PDB file of N, CA and C in Angstrom:
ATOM      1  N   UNK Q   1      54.079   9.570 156.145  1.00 68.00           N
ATOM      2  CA  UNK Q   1      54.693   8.977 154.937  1.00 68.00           C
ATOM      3  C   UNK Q   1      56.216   8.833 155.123  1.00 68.00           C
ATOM      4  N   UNK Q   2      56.546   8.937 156.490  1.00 80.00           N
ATOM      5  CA  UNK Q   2      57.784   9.121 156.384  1.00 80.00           C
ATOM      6  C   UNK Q   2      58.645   7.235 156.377  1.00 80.00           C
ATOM      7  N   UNK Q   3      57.737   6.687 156.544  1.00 79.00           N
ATOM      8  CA  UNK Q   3      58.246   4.886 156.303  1.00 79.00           C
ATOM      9  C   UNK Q   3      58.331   4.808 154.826  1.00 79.00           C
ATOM     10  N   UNK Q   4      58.365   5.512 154.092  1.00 85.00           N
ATOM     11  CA  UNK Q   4      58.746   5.543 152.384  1.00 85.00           C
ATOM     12  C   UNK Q   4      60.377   5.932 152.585  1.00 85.00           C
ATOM     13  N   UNK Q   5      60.466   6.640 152.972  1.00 86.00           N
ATOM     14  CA  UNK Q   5      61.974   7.543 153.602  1.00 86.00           C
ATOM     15  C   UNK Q   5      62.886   6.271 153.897  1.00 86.00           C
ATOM     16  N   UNK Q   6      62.288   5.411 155.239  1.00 87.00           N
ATOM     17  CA  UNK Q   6      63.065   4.871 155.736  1.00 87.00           C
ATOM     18  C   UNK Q   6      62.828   3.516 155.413  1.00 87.00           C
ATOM     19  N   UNK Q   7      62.122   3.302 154.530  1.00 90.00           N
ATOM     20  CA  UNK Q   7      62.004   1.636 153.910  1.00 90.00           C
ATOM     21  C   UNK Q   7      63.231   1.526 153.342  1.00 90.00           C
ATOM     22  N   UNK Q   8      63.652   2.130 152.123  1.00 89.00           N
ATOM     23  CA  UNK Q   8      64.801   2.083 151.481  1.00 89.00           C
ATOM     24  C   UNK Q   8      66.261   1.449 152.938  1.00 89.00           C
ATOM     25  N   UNK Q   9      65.913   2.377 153.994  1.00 90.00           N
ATOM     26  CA  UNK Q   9      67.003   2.183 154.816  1.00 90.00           C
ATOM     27  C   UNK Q   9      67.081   0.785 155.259  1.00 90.00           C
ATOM     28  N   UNK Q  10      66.114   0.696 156.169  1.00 91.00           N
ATOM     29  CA  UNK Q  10      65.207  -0.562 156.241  1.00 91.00           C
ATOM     30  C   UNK Q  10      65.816  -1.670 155.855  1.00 91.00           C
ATOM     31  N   UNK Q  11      65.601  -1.496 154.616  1.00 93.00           N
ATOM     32  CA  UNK Q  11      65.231  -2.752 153.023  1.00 93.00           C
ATOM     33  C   UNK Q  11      67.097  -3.561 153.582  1.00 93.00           C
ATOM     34  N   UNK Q  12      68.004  -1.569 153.646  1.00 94.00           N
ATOM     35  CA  UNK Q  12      69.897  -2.178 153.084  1.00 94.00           C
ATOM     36  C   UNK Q  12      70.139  -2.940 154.945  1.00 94.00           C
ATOM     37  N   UNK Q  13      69.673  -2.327 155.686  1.00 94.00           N
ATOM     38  CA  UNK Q  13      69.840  -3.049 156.741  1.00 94.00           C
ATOM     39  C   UNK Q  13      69.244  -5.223 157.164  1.00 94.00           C
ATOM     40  N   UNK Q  14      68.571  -5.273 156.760  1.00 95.00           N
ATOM     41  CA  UNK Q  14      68.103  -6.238 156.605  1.00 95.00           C
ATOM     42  C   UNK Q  14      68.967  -7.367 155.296  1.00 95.00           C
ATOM     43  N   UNK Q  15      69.033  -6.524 154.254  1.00 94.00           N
ATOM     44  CA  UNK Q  15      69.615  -7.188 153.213  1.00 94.00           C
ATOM     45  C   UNK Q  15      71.384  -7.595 153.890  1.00 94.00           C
ATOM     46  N   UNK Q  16      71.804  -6.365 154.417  1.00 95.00           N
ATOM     47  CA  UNK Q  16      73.387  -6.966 154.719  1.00 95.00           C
ATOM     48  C   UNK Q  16      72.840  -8.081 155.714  1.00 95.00           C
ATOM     49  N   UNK Q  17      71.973  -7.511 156.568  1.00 95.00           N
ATOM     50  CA  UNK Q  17      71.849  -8.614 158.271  1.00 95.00           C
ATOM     51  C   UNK Q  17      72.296 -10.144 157.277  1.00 95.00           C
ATOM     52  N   UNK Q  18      71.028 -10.440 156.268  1.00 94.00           N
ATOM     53  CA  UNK Q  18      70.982 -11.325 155.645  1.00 94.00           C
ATOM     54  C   UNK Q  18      72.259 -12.199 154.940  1.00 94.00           C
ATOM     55  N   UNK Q  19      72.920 -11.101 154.347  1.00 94.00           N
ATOM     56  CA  UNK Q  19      74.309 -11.666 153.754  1.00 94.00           C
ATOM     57  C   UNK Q  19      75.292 -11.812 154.958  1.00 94.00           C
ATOM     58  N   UNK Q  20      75.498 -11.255 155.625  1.00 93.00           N
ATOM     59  CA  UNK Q  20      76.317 -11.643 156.963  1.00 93.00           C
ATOM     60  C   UNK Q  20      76.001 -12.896 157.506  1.00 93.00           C
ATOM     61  N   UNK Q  21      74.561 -13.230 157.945  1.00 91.00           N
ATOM     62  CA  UNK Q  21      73.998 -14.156 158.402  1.00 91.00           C
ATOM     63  C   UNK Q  21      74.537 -15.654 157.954  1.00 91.00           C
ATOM     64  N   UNK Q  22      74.222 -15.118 156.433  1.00 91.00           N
ATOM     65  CA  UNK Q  22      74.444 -16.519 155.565  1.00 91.00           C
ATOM     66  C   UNK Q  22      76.189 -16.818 155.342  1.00 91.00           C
ATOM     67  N   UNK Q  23      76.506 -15.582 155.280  1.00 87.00           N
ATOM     68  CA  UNK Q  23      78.585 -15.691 155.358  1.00 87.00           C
ATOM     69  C   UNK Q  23      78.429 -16.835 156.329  1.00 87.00           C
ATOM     70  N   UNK Q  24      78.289 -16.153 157.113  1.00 81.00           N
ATOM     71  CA  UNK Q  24      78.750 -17.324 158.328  1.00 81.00           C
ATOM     72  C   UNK Q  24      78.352 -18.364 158.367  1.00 81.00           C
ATOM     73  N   UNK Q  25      77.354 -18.557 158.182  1.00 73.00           N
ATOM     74  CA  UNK Q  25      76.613 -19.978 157.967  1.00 73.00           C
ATOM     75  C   UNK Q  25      77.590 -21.152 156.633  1.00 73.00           C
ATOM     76  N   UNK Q  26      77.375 -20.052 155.706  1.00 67.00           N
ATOM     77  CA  UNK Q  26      78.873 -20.869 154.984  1.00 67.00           C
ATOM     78  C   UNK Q  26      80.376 -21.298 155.492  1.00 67.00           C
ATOM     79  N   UNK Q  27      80.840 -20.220 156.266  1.00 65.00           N
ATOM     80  CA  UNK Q  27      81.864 -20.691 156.726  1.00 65.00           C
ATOM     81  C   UNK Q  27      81.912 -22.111 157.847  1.00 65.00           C
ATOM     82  N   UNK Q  28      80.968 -22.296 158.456  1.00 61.00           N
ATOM     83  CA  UNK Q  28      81.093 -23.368 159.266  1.00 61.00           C
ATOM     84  C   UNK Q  28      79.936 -23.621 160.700  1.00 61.00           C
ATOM     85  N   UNK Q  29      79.058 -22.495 160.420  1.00 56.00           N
ATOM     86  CA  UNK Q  29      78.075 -22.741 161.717  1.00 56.00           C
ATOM     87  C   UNK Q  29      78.308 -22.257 162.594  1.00 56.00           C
ATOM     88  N   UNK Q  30      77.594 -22.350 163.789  1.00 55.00           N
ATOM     89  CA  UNK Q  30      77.942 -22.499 164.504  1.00 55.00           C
ATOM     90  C   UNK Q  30      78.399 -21.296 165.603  1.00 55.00           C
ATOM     91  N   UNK Q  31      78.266 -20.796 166.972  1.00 54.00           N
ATOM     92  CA  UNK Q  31      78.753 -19.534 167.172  1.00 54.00           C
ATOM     93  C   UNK Q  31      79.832 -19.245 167.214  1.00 54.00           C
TER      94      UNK Q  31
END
């Protein structure tokens, strides 16, 4: 049961990946 523990962690890692991802994508693309 210990993926209950670390979903939460999981969940905030993914969620920033996501907002970072898309920052950039707003700013202009591209690498």
């Amino acid at each position: 049961h210990l993926i209950m523990l670390l979903f939460p962690c999981v969940a905030m890692e993914v969620y920033y990946w996501v907002s970072v991802n898309l920052s950039r994508r707003g700013r202009g693309g591209g690498d």
